[in-house]
Amino acid sequence: MTKNKKNIEYIHSNFWEEIPEKNDAFSARIFRCAGYDVYGDLLGKASWIEYLYLLFHGEQPSLDQARLLNDLAVALANPGPKDCSVQAAMSAGAGGSTLAAALMAALAAGAGGFGGAREVYETIILWQQCQHKLEMWQEHLGQWQNNICNEERTEYAFAAEADMESVWPPMDHPPGFNPYAYNCSTPVLRLLEHLSQIQENKNLNWLKEHRLQLESIAGCPLDVSGVAGAALADLSFDPQQGELLYLLLRLPGAAAHALEQHWLGCSSFPFYRQGLNITNDPGPVEPNEKLPTT
């Protein structure tokens, strides 16, 4: 909060300014973002992605930076129905919840440390710590592997969380890698190939060159969160900015799937209506004995 000469408190922002109407102090006449008049300098001239970059960085992106963020946004827009965040939104939509609740469900399910925004947070920290030094990646990813095997918390289990009271539990796999996949998926490979071709993306180029070595060290293949973390680090987003952007950029797909299930209704939602096909049925189970009544 800041105060003017009349000792009136105002909300302080380093990047946002509102100039009120002359006859209405509660209505803004001009909105300025990092000095740009939103409805004069940006509207009709800046793309959504350029404005998004401006909001987070306070400066206009270069053409390559705008292209990188735009292409990453396209890749992340819909993780698909297998993703936990999309499934949560679909369930909310099919169950008749409000559409706002569907988005909140997607945010909650997509915020964690397995393929979620927190994993991107940790991945960006790895890039800050290791940069392009393979021996540093060997040390850090090795520590994650040892932490998994020994089930002990190490100094790397929370890369930037010195606070032991953090709400986030220690991750059980190296951030940016998929512990349940056998190989690096085709979409991840295509995304890495495409983004690394854009100029001035040093992290992505290094990741493409050393992917197989990093996968060998991590013991599992690269995931889309790993590519996203490298791209966001190339764009100079800090871990918290990257975490928020990852949540934001994945919401369109969750919203579209939630709407689809909302229209179809719960009767069309796949709840195995034909029953489960059990291949190793142990046979009938004797009912439990009745408990004595009192």
PDB file of N, CA, C and O in Angstrom, residues 194-221:
ATOM      1  N   HIS A 194      11.013 -29.121 -32.332  1.00  0.00           N
ATOM      2  CA  HIS A 194      10.490 -27.873 -32.875  1.00  0.00           C
ATOM      3  C   HIS A 194      10.991 -26.655 -32.102  1.00  0.00           C
ATOM      4  O   HIS A 194      11.484 -25.685 -32.685  1.00  0.00           O
ATOM      5  N   LEU A 195      10.867 -26.696 -30.767  1.00  0.00           N
ATOM      6  CA  LEU A 195      11.241 -25.530 -29.967  1.00  0.00           C
ATOM      7  C   LEU A 195      12.737 -25.251 -30.021  1.00  0.00           C
ATOM      8  O   LEU A 195      13.163 -24.100 -29.963  1.00  0.00           O
ATOM      9  N   SER A 196      13.532 -26.309 -30.152  1.00  0.00           N
ATOM     10  CA  SER A 196      14.983 -26.112 -30.194  1.00  0.00           C
ATOM     11  C   SER A 196      15.442 -25.454 -31.488  1.00  0.00           C
ATOM     12  O   SER A 196      16.562 -24.952 -31.567  1.00  0.00           O
ATOM     13  N   GLN A 197      14.594 -25.437 -32.515  1.00  0.00           N
ATOM     14  CA  GLN A 197      14.946 -24.800 -33.779  1.00  0.00           C
ATOM     15  C   GLN A 197      14.763 -23.287 -33.745  1.00  0.00           C
ATOM     16  O   GLN A 197      15.271 -22.580 -34.613  1.00  0.00           O
ATOM     17  N   ILE A 198      14.018 -22.800 -32.745  1.00  0.00           N
ATOM     18  CA  ILE A 198      13.832 -21.362 -32.610  1.00  0.00           C
ATOM     19  C   ILE A 198      15.126 -20.759 -32.062  1.00  0.00           C
ATOM     20  O   ILE A 198      15.764 -21.318 -31.173  1.00  0.00           O
ATOM     21  N   GLN A 199      15.512 -19.622 -32.561  1.00  0.00           N
ATOM     22  CA  GLN A 199      16.807 -19.027 -32.216  1.00  0.00           C
ATOM     23  C   GLN A 199      16.893 -18.649 -30.742  1.00  0.00           C
ATOM     24  O   GLN A 199      15.887 -18.411 -30.073  1.00  0.00           O
ATOM     25  N   GLU A 200      18.119 -18.617 -30.229  1.00  0.00           N
ATOM     26  CA  GLU A 200      18.432 -18.118 -28.888  1.00  0.00           C
ATOM     27  C   GLU A 200      17.839 -18.967 -27.758  1.00  0.00           C
ATOM     28  O   GLU A 200      17.610 -18.468 -26.667  1.00  0.00           O
ATOM     29  N   ASN A 201      17.594 -20.251 -28.012  1.00  0.00           N
ATOM     30  CA  ASN A 201      17.067 -21.128 -26.970  1.00  0.00           C
ATOM     31  C   ASN A 201      18.166 -22.096 -26.536  1.00  0.00           C
ATOM     32  O   ASN A 201      18.203 -23.257 -26.931  1.00  0.00           O
ATOM     33  N   LYS A 202      19.058 -21.605 -25.709  1.00  0.00           N
ATOM     34  CA  LYS A 202      20.248 -22.366 -25.348  1.00  0.00           C
ATOM     35  C   LYS A 202      19.911 -23.604 -24.529  1.00  0.00           C
ATOM     36  O   LYS A 202      20.513 -24.668 -24.715  1.00  0.00           O
ATOM     37  N   ASN A 203      18.956 -23.498 -23.600  1.00  0.00           N
ATOM     38  CA  ASN A 203      18.603 -24.646 -22.774  1.00  0.00           C
ATOM     39  C   ASN A 203      17.988 -25.757 -23.615  1.00  0.00           C
ATOM     40  O   ASN A 203      18.313 -26.932 -23.449  1.00  0.00           O
ATOM     41  N   LEU A 204      17.078 -25.387 -24.503  1.00  0.00           N
ATOM     42  CA  LEU A 204      16.411 -26.383 -25.332  1.00  0.00           C
ATOM     43  C   LEU A 204      17.395 -27.064 -26.282  1.00  0.00           C
ATOM     44  O   LEU A 204      17.320 -28.284 -26.494  1.00  0.00           O
ATOM     45  N   ASN A 205      18.315 -26.302 -26.854  1.00  0.00           N
ATOM     46  CA  ASN A 205      19.323 -26.904 -27.726  1.00  0.00           C
ATOM     47  C   ASN A 205      20.218 -27.865 -26.953  1.00  0.00           C
ATOM     48  O   ASN A 205      20.558 -28.954 -27.439  1.00  0.00           O
ATOM     49  N   TRP A 206      20.608 -27.456 -25.752  1.00  0.00           N
ATOM     50  CA  TRP A 206      21.455 -28.327 -24.922  1.00  0.00           C
ATOM     51  C   TRP A 206      20.690 -29.576 -24.491  1.00  0.00           C
ATOM     52  O   TRP A 206      21.236 -30.678 -24.476  1.00  0.00           O
ATOM     53  N   LEU A 207      19.411 -29.407 -24.167  1.00  0.00           N
ATOM     54  CA  LEU A 207      18.588 -30.547 -23.767  1.00  0.00           C
ATOM     55  C   LEU A 207      18.434 -31.535 -24.921  1.00  0.00           C
ATOM     56  O   LEU A 207      18.514 -32.754 -24.713  1.00  0.00           O
ATOM     57  N   LYS A 208      18.221 -31.032 -26.119  1.00  0.00           N
ATOM     58  CA  LYS A 208      18.108 -31.913 -27.285  1.00  0.00           C
ATOM     59  C   LYS A 208      19.403 -32.703 -27.498  1.00  0.00           C
ATOM     60  O   LYS A 208      19.374 -33.912 -27.774  1.00  0.00           O
ATOM     61  N   GLU A 209      20.535 -32.029 -27.343  1.00  0.00           N
ATOM     62  CA  GLU A 209      21.828 -32.669 -27.571  1.00  0.00           C
ATOM     63  C   GLU A 209      22.148 -33.719 -26.509  1.00  0.00           C
ATOM     64  O   GLU A 209      22.772 -34.744 -26.804  1.00  0.00           O
ATOM     65  N   HIS A 210      21.729 -33.494 -25.264  1.00  0.00           N
ATOM     66  CA  HIS A 210      22.106 -34.366 -24.152  1.00  0.00           C
ATOM     67  C   HIS A 210      20.930 -35.164 -23.583  1.00  0.00           C
ATOM     68  O   HIS A 210      21.027 -35.710 -22.495  1.00  0.00           O
ATOM     69  N   ARG A 211      19.826 -35.227 -24.324  1.00  0.00           N
ATOM     70  CA  ARG A 211      18.629 -35.900 -23.805  1.00  0.00           C
ATOM     71  C   ARG A 211      18.893 -37.340 -23.389  1.00  0.00           C
ATOM     72  O   ARG A 211      18.521 -37.776 -22.290  1.00  0.00           O
ATOM     73  N   LEU A 212      19.525 -38.098 -24.234  1.00  0.00           N
ATOM     74  CA  LEU A 212      19.750 -39.516 -23.946  1.00  0.00           C
ATOM     75  C   LEU A 212      20.633 -39.686 -22.711  1.00  0.00           C
ATOM     76  O   LEU A 212      20.393 -40.586 -21.885  1.00  0.00           O
ATOM     77  N   GLN A 213      21.629 -38.838 -22.563  1.00  0.00           N
ATOM     78  CA  GLN A 213      22.490 -38.922 -21.384  1.00  0.00           C
ATOM     79  C   GLN A 213      21.719 -38.587 -20.118  1.00  0.00           C
ATOM     80  O   GLN A 213      21.854 -39.262 -19.088  1.00  0.00           O
ATOM     81  N   LEU A 214      20.884 -37.553 -20.186  1.00  0.00           N
ATOM     82  CA  LEU A 214      20.098 -37.169 -19.022  1.00  0.00           C
ATOM     83  C   LEU A 214      19.078 -38.249 -18.669  1.00  0.00           C
ATOM     84  O   LEU A 214      18.841 -38.522 -17.485  1.00  0.00           O
ATOM     85  N   GLU A 215      18.479 -38.862 -19.688  1.00  0.00           N
ATOM     86  CA  GLU A 215      17.525 -39.938 -19.424  1.00  0.00           C
ATOM     87  C   GLU A 215      18.210 -41.131 -18.770  1.00  0.00           C
ATOM     88  O   GLU A 215      17.654 -41.774 -17.874  1.00  0.00           O
ATOM     89  N   SER A 216      19.429 -41.416 -19.199  1.00  0.00           N
ATOM     90  CA  SER A 216      20.187 -42.512 -18.591  1.00  0.00           C
ATOM     91  C   SER A 216      20.504 -42.205 -17.128  1.00  0.00           C
ATOM     92  O   SER A 216      20.402 -43.077 -16.263  1.00  0.00           O
ATOM     93  N   ILE A 217      20.870 -40.953 -16.843  1.00  0.00           N
ATOM     94  CA  ILE A 217      21.175 -40.561 -15.469  1.00  0.00           C
ATOM     95  C   ILE A 217      19.920 -40.605 -14.609  1.00  0.00           C
ATOM     96  O   ILE A 217      19.937 -41.098 -13.475  1.00  0.00           O
ATOM     97  N   ALA A 218      18.795 -40.097 -15.165  1.00  0.00           N
ATOM     98  CA  ALA A 218      17.545 -40.037 -14.408  1.00  0.00           C
ATOM     99  C   ALA A 218      16.898 -41.404 -14.252  1.00  0.00           C
ATOM    100  O   ALA A 218      16.121 -41.628 -13.326  1.00  0.00           O
ATOM    101  N   GLY A 219      17.198 -42.313 -15.158  1.00  0.00           N
ATOM    102  CA  GLY A 219      16.592 -43.641 -15.093  1.00  0.00           C
ATOM    103  C   GLY A 219      15.197 -43.691 -15.660  1.00  0.00           C
ATOM    104  O   GLY A 219      14.480 -44.681 -15.476  1.00  0.00           O
ATOM    105  N   CYS A 220      14.772 -42.633 -16.366  1.00  0.00           N
ATOM    106  CA  CYS A 220      13.447 -42.594 -16.974  1.00  0.00           C
ATOM    107  C   CYS A 220      13.447 -41.534 -18.080  1.00  0.00           C
ATOM    108  O   CYS A 220      14.301 -40.643 -18.086  1.00  0.00           O
ATOM    109  N   PRO A 221      12.499 -41.623 -19.023  1.00  0.00           N
ATOM    110  CA  PRO A 221      12.523 -40.721 -20.182  1.00  0.00           C
ATOM    111  C   PRO A 221      12.039 -39.312 -19.870  1.00  0.00           C
ATOM    112  O   PRO A 221      11.312 -39.076 -18.893  1.00  0.00           O
TER     113      PRO A 221
END
